[in-house]
Coordinates of C-alpha atoms and ligand atoms in Angstrom, one line a residue:
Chain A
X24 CA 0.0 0.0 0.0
X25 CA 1.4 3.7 -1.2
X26 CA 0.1 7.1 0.2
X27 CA 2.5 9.0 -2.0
X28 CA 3.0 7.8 -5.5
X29 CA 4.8 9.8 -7.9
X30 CA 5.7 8.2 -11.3
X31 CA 8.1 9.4 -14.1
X32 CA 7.3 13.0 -12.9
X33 CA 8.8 15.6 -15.2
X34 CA 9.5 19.7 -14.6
X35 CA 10.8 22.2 -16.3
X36 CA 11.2 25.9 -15.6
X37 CA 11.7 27.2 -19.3
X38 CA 14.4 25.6 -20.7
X39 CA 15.8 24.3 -17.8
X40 CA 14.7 20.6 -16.7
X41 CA 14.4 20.2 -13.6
X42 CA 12.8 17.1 -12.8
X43 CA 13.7 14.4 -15.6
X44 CA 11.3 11.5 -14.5
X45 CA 10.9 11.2 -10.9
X46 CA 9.4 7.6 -9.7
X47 CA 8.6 7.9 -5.7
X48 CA 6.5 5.2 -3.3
X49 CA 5.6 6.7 -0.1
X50 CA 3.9 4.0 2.3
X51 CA 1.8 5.3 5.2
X52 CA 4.5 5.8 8.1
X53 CA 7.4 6.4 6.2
X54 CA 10.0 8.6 6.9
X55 CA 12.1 9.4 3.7
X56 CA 14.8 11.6 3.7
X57 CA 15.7 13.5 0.0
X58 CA 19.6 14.6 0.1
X59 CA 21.8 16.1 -2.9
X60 CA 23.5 18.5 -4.0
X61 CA 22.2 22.2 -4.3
X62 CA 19.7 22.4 -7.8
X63 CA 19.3 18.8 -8.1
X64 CA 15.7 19.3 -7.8
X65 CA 14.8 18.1 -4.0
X66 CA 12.6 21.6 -3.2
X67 CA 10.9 21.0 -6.8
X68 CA 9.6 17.5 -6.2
X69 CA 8.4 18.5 -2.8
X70 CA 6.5 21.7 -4.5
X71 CA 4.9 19.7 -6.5
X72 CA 3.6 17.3 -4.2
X73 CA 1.4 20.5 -3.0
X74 CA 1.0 22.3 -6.2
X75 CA 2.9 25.0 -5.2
X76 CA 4.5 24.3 -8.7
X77 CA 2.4 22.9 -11.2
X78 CA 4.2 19.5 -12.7
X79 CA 4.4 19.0 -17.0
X80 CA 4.4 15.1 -17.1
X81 CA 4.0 12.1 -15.2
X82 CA 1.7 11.9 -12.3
X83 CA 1.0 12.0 -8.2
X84 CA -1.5 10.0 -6.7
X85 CA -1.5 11.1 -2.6
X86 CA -4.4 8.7 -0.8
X87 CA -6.1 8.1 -4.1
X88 CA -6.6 11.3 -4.7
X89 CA -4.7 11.9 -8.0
X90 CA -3.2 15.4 -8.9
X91 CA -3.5 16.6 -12.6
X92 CA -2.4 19.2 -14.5
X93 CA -5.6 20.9 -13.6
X94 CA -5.1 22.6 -9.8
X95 CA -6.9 21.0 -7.2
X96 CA -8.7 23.3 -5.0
X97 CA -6.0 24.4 -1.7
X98 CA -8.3 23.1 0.9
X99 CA -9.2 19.8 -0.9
X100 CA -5.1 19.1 -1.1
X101 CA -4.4 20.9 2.6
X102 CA -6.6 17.3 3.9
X103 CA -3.8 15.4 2.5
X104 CA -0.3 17.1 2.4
X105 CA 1.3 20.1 4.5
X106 CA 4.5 21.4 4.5
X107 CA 6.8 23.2 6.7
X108 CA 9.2 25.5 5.0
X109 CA 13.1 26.8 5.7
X110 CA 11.9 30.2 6.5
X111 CA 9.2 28.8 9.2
X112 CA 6.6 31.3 7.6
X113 CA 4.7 32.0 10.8
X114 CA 1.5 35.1 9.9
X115 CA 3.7 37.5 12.4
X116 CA 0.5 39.7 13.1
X117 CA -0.5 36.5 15.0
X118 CA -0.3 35.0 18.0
X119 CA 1.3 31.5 17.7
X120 CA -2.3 29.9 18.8
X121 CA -4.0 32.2 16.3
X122 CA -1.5 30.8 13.6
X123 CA -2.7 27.1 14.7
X124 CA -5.9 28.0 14.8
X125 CA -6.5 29.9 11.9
X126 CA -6.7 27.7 8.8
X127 CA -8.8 24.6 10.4
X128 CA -11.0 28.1 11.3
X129 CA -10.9 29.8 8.1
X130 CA -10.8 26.6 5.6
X131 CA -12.4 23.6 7.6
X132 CA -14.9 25.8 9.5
X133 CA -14.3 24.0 12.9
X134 CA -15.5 26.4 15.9
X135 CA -13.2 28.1 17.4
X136 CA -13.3 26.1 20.6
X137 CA -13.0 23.1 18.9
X138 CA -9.5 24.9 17.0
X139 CA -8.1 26.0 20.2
X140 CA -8.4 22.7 21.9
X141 CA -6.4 20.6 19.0
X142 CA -4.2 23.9 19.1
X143 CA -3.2 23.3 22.3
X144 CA -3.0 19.5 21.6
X145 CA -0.5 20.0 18.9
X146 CA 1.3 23.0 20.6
X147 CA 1.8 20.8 23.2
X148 CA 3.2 18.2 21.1
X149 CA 6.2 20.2 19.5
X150 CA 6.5 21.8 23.4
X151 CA 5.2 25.1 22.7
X152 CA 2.3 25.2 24.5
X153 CA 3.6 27.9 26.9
X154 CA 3.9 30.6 24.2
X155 CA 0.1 30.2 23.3
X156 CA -0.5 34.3 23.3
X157 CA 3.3 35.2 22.4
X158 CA 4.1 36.8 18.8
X159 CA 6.3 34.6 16.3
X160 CA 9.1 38.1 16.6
X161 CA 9.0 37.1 20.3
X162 CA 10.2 33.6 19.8
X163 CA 13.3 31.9 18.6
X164 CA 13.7 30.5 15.0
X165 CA 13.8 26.8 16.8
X166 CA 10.7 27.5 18.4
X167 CA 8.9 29.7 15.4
X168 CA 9.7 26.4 13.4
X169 CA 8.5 24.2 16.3
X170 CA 5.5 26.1 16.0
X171 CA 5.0 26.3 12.4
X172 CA 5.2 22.4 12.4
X173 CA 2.4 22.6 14.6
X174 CA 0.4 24.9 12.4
X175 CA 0.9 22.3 9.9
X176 CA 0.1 18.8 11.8
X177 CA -3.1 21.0 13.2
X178 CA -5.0 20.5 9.5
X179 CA -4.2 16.5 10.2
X180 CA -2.3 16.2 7.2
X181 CA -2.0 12.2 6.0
X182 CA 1.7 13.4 4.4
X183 CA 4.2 16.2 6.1
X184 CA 6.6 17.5 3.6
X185 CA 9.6 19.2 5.4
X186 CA 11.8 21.1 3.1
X187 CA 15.1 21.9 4.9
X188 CA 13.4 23.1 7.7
X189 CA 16.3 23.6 10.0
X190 CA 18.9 25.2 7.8
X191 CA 17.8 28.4 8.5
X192 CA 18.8 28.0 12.3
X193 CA 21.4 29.0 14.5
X194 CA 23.6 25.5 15.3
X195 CA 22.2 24.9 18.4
X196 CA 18.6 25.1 17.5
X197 CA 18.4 22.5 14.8
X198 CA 18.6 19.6 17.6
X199 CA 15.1 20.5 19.4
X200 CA 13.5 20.7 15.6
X201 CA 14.9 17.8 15.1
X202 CA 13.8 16.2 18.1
X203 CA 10.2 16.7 17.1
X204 CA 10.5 15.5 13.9
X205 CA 11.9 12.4 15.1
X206 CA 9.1 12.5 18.0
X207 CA 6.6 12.6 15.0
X208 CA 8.6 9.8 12.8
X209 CA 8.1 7.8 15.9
X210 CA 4.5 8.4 16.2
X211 CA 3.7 7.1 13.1
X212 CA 3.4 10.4 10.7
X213 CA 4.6 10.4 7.2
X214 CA 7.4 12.5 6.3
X215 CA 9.3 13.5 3.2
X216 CA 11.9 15.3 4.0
X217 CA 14.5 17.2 2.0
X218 CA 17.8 17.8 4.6
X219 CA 21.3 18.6 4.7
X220 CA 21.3 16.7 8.1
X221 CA 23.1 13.5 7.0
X222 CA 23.2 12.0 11.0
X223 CA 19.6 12.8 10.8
X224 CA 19.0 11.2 7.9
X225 CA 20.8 8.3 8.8
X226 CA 19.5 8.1 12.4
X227 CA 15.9 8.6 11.8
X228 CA 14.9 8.0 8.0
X229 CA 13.8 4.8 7.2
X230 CA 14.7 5.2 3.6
X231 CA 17.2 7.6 1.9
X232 CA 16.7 9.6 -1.7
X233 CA 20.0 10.6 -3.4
X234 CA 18.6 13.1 -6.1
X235 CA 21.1 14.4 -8.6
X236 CA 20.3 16.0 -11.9
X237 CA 16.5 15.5 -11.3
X238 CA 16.6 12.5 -11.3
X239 CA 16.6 9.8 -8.1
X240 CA 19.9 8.7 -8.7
X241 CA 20.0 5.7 -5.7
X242 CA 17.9 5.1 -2.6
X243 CA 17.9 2.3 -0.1
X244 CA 17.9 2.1 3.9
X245 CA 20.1 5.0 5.9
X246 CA 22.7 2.4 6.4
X247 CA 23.0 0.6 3.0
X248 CA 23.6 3.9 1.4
X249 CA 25.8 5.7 3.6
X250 CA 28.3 3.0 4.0
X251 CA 27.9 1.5 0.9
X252 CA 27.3 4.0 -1.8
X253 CA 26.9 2.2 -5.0
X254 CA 27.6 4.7 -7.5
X255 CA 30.6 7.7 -7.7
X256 CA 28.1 10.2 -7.3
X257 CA 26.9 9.6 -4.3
X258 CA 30.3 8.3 -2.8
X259 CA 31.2 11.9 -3.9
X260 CA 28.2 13.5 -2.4
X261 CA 28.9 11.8 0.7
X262 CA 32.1 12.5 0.9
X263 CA 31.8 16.2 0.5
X264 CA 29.0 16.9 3.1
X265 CA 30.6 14.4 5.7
Chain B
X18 CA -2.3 102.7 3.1
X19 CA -3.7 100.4 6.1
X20 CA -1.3 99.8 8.6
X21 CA -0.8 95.6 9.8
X22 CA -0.5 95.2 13.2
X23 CA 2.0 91.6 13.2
X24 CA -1.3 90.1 15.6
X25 CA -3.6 91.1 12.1
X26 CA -0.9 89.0 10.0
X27 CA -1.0 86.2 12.3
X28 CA -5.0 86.2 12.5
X29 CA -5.0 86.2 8.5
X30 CA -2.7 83.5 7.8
X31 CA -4.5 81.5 10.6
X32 CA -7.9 81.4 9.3
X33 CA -6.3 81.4 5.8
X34 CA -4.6 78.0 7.1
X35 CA -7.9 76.8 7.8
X36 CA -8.5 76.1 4.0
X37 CA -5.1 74.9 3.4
X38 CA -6.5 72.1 6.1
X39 CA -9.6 72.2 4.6
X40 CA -8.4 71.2 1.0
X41 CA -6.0 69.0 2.3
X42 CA -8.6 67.1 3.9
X43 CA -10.6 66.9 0.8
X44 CA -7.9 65.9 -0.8
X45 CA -6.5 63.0 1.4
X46 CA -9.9 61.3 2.0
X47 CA -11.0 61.3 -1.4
X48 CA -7.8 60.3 -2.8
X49 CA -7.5 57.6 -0.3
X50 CA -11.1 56.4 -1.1
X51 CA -10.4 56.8 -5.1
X52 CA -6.6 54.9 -4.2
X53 CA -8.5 52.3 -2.6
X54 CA -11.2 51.6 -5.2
X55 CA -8.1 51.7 -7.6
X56 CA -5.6 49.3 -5.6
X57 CA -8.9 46.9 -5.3
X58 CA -9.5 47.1 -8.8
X59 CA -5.7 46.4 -9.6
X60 CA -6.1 43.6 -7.6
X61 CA -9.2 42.2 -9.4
X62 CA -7.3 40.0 -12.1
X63 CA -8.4 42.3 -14.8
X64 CA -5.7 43.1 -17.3
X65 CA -7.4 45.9 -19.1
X66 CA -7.9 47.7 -16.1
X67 CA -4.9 47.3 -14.3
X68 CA -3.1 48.4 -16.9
X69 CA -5.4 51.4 -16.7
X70 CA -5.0 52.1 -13.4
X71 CA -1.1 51.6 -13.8
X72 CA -0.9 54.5 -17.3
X73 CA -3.1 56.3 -14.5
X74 CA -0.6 56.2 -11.7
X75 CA 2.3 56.8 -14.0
X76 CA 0.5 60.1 -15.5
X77 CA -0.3 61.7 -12.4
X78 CA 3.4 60.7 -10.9
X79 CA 5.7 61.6 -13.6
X80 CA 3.6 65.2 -13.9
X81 CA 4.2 68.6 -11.7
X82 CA 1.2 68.9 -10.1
X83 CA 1.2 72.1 -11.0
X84 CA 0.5 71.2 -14.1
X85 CA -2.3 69.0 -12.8
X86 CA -3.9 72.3 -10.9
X87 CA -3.5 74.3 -14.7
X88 CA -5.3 71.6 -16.7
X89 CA -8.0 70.9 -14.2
X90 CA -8.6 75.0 -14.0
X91 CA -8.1 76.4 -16.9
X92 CA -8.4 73.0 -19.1
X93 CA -11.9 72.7 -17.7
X94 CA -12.8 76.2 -18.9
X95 CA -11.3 76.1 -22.4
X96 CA -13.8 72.8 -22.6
X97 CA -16.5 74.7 -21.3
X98 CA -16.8 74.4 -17.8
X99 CA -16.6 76.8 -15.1
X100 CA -15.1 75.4 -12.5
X101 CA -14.4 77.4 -9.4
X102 CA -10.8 77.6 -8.1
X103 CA -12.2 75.1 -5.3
X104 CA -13.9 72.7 -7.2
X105 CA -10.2 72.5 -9.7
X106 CA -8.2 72.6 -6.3
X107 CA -10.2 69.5 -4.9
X108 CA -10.4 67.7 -8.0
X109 CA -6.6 67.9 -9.2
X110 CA -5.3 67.2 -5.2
X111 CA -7.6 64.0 -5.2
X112 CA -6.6 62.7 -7.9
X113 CA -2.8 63.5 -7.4
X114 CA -3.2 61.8 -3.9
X115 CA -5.1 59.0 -5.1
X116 CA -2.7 58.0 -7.4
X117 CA 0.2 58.1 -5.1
X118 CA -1.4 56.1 -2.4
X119 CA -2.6 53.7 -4.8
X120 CA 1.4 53.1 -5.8
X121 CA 2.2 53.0 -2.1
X122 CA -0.6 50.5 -1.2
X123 CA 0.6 48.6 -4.1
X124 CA 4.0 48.6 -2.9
X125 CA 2.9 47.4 0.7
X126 CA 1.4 44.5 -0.6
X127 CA 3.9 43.2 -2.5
X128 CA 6.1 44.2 0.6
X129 CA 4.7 41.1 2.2
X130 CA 6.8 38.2 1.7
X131 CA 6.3 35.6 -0.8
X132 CA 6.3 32.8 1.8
X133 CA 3.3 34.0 3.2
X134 CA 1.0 33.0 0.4
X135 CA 3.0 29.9 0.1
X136 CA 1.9 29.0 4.1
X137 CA -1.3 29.9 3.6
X138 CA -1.7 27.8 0.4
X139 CA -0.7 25.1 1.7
X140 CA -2.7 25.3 4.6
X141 CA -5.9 24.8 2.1
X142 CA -6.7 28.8 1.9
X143 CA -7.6 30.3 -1.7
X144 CA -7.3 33.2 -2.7
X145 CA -9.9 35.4 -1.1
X146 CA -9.0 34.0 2.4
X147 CA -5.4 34.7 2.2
X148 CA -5.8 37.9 1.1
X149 CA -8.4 38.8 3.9
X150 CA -6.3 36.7 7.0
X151 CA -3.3 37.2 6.4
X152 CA -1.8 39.5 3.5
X153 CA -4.0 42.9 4.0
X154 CA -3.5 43.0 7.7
X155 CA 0.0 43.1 7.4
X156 CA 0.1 44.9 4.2
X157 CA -2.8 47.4 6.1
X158 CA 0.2 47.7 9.1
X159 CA 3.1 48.3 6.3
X160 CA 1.0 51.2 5.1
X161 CA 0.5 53.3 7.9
X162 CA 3.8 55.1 7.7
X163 CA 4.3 55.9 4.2
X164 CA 0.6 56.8 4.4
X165 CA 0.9 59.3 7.2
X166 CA 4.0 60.0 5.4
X167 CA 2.4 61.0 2.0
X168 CA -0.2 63.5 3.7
X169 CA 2.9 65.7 4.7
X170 CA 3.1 66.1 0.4
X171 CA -0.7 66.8 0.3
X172 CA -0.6 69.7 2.7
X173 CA 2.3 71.1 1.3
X174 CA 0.8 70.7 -2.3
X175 CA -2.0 72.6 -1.1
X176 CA 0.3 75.2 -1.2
X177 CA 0.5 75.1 -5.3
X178 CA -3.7 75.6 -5.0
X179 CA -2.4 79.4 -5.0
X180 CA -1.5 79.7 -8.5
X181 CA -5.2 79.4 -9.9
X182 CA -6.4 81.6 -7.4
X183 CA -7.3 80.0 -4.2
X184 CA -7.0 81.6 -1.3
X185 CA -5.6 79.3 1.1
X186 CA -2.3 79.8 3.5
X187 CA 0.1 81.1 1.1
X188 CA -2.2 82.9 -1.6
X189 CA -2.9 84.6 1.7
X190 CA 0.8 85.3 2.6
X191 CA 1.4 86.5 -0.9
X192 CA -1.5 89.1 -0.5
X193 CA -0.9 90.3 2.8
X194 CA 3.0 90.8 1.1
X195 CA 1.2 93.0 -1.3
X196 CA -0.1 95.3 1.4
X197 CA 2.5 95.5 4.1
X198 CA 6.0 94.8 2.2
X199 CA 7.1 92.6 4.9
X200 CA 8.4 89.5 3.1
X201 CA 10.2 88.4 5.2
X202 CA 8.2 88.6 8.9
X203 CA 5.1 87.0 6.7
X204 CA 6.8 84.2 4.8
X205 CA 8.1 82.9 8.0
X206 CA 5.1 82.9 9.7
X207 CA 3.7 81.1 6.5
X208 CA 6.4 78.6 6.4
X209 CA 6.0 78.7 10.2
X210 CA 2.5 77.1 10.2
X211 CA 3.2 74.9 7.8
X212 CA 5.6 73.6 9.8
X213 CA 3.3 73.1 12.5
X214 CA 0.7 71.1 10.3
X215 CA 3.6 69.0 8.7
X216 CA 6.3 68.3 12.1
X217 CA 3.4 66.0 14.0
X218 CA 2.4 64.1 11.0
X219 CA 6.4 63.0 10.0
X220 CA 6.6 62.5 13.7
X221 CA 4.0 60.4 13.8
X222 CA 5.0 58.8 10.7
X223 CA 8.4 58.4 12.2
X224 CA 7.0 56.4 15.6
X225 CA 4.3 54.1 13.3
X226 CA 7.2 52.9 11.4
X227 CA 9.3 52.4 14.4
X228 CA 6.2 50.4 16.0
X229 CA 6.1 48.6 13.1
X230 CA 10.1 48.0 13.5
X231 CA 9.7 46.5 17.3
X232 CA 6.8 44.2 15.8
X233 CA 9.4 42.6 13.7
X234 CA 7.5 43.0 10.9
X235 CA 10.0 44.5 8.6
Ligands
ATP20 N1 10.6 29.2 -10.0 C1 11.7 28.9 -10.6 N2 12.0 29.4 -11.8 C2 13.1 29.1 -12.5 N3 14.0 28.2 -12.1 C3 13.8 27.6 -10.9 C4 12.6 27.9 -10.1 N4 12.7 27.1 -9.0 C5 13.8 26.4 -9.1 N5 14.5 26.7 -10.2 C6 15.7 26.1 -10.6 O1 15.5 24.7 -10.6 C7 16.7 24.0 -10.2 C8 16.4 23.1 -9.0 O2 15.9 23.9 -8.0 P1 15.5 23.2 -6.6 O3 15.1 24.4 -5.7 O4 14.5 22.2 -6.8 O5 16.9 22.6 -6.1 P2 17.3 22.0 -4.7 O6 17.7 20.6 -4.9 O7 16.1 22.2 -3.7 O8 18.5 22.9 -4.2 P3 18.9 23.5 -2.8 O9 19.6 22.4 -2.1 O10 19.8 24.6 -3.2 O11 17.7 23.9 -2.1 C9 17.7 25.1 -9.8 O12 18.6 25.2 -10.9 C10 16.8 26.3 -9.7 O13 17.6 27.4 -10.1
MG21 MG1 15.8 23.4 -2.0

């Protein structure tokens, strides 16, 4: 059984092709890590997955529900897949429960009681619970990521899509993120995710994506394909980030 | 010849200043109203009329307002019309403010980052909801300063009202000059005042964007 299934996906921006046949199986409860090198094409295959970028060939299927060229309505998709981004993205004229609260509000019509309690819920989750009434500016960018993961896992998404979402932190920040990814991993939750953490990768994924030229180049378990790289590329990938 | 006490001066540039506030009034809230049914219009998706609204905004920007006061005066009589110095003031300042704030409006939407339509996409919101939740009220935020901002330049184009005729602050500087030959004691009483309708409103633009600053939202 697949949740995510992506076959011979193709994307180009103009000339430039970025994603030369992509084939991807996500089964429920996966945790896949995407690394590669910088313009390989990792953010573009997770922007599709959400229609942030419209794909030209191939196709996705996420829980049966197929996307087509044709863009699916937001809040249709937003019951399937949601993404946490680099630059966190918190609304910063709200409080961090109002920017839990606001899109099961405003797109699933749930009462605001009802929001505020699985707010909490997932706030509490990702140990933010605390700064319910605080501002994103008041918070670190650990915690402003911390809660923007809970913003996302609040619209019960089947897939979480997690594109580099600690590289925009300070060193010693990127463990507690981490720490509630791998929480979540643990609990069951689907996660692609693209990172330049390779312990992370290792440690938590249970499968590894080498990307390279838009294309997957080689994937396997964390430990096959770290210590045994089959091909140069990765060998030379691995090499460079270790 | 009548003789000017300096109290007379001061009492005729005051209640002359009270149609420089006057038109400046007129001329902020109808060119915000008129900027705002422009920058929602922009917004609309239509092509034809954005690029309307854009030769619009470009016209009144890249002209001296001056001009702007001629053609609505003078331009309205040779078609016809007689148009009081008033009703050319009002109409040329409205216009020449709604067109600026419509830029600046435009300008503090875009201001808000890209991400933000990115998180609320993907949080399931369309269009209309993004716009309404989360860009306008930070875009609405990013606007108060240059906003404040800008009505320093409508009171002091007020000031250009005087060519065609209308008597407001410095029309009434330039008349009292005619009587009493005091340039000097009268223009700096005229630039005085304007100072003190101009100084709060920079001020006041100046803390807004600082506010805004603190909030991190820049
Ligand atoms: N909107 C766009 N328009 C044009 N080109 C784009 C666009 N988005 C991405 N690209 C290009 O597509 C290529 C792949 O980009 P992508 O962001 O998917 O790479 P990446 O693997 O995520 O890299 P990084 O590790 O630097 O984030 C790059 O060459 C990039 O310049
Ligand atoms: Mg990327």
């Amino acid at each position: 059984m697949t949740l995510v299934c992506v076959k011979d996906l193709h994307k180009s921006f103009g000339d430039l092709e970025v994603l030369k046949g992509v084939d991807l199986d996500v089964a429920p409860g996966e945790v896949v890590a995407i690394i590669g090198r910088s313009g390989s094409g990792k953010s573009t295959l997770l922007r599709c997955l959400n229609q942030l970028e419209q794909h030209d060939g191939g196709n996705i299927e996420i829980a049966g529900q197929r996307l087509d060229a044709e863009a699916m309505a937001p809040s249709e998709l937003s019951r399937n897949v949601g993404m946490v981004f680099q630059s966190f993205n918190l609304f910063p004229h709200k409080t961090v429960g109002e920017n839990v609260m606001l899109a099961p509000v405003v797109v699933r019509g749930v009462n605001k009681q009802e929001a505020s309690r699985v707010a909490r819920e997932v706030l509490d989750k990702v140990g933010m619970l605390e700064k319910f009434d605080a501002y994103p500016a008041q918070l670190s960018g650990g915690q402003q990521q911390r809660v923007a993961i809970a913003r996302a896992l609040a619209m019960k998404p089947k897939v979480l899509l997690c594109d580099e979402v600690t590289s925009a932190l300070d060193p010693e920040l990127v463990g507690e993120v981490l720490l509630v990814l791998e929480a979540l991993a643990e609990e069951g939750m689907t996660l692609i995710l693209v990172t330049h953490e390779m312990k992370f990768a290792h440690d938590v994924a249970d499968r590894v994506v080498f990307m390279h030229h838009g294309r997957i180049h080689e994937q396997g378990d964390p430990k096959t394909l770290f210590n045994h790289p089959r091909t140069p590329e990765l060998r030379q990938f691995i090499s460079a980030v270790r | 010849m009548i003789e000017f006490t300096l109290w007379d001066i001061v009492r005729n540039l005051l209640l002359a200043a009270r149609w420089t506030i006057v038109l400046s009034l007129i001329a902020f809230v109808g060119g915000a109203s008129l900027g705002l049914l422009f920058t929602v219009l922009r917004l609309s998706g239509n092509r034809l009329l954005k690029v309307m609204i854009g030769v619009y905004v470009d016209v009144f920007q890249g002209t001296p307002l001056l001009m702007q006061l001629f053609l609505a005066y003078f331009g309205a009589a040779a078609l016809g019309f007689n148009v009081s110095a008033w009703a050319a003031a009002s109409v040329a300042l409205t216009l020449f403010t709604s067109a600026f704030l419509c830029d600046i409006w435009r300008g503090c939407l875009e201001a808000v980052p890209r991400g933000q339509w990115h998180a609320s996409r993907v949080l399931g919101m369309d269009y209309l909801q993004t716009m309404r939740h989360v860009i306008l009220p930070q875009a609405l935020r990013l606007s108060v300063p240059p906003t404040v901002g800008f009505s320093v330049q409508v009171v002091k184009g007020t000031a250009l009202a005087s060519v065609i005729g209308f008597v407001e602050l410095t029309k009434a500087g330039t008349m009292l000059n005619n009587a009493t030959f005091a340039p000097f004691t009268i223009f700096a009483l005229v630039a005085l005042i304007y100072f003190a309708l101009c100084y709060p409103l920079s001020r006041y633009s100046r803390y807004l964007e600082r506010r805004l600053y603190d909030a991190g939202m820049r």
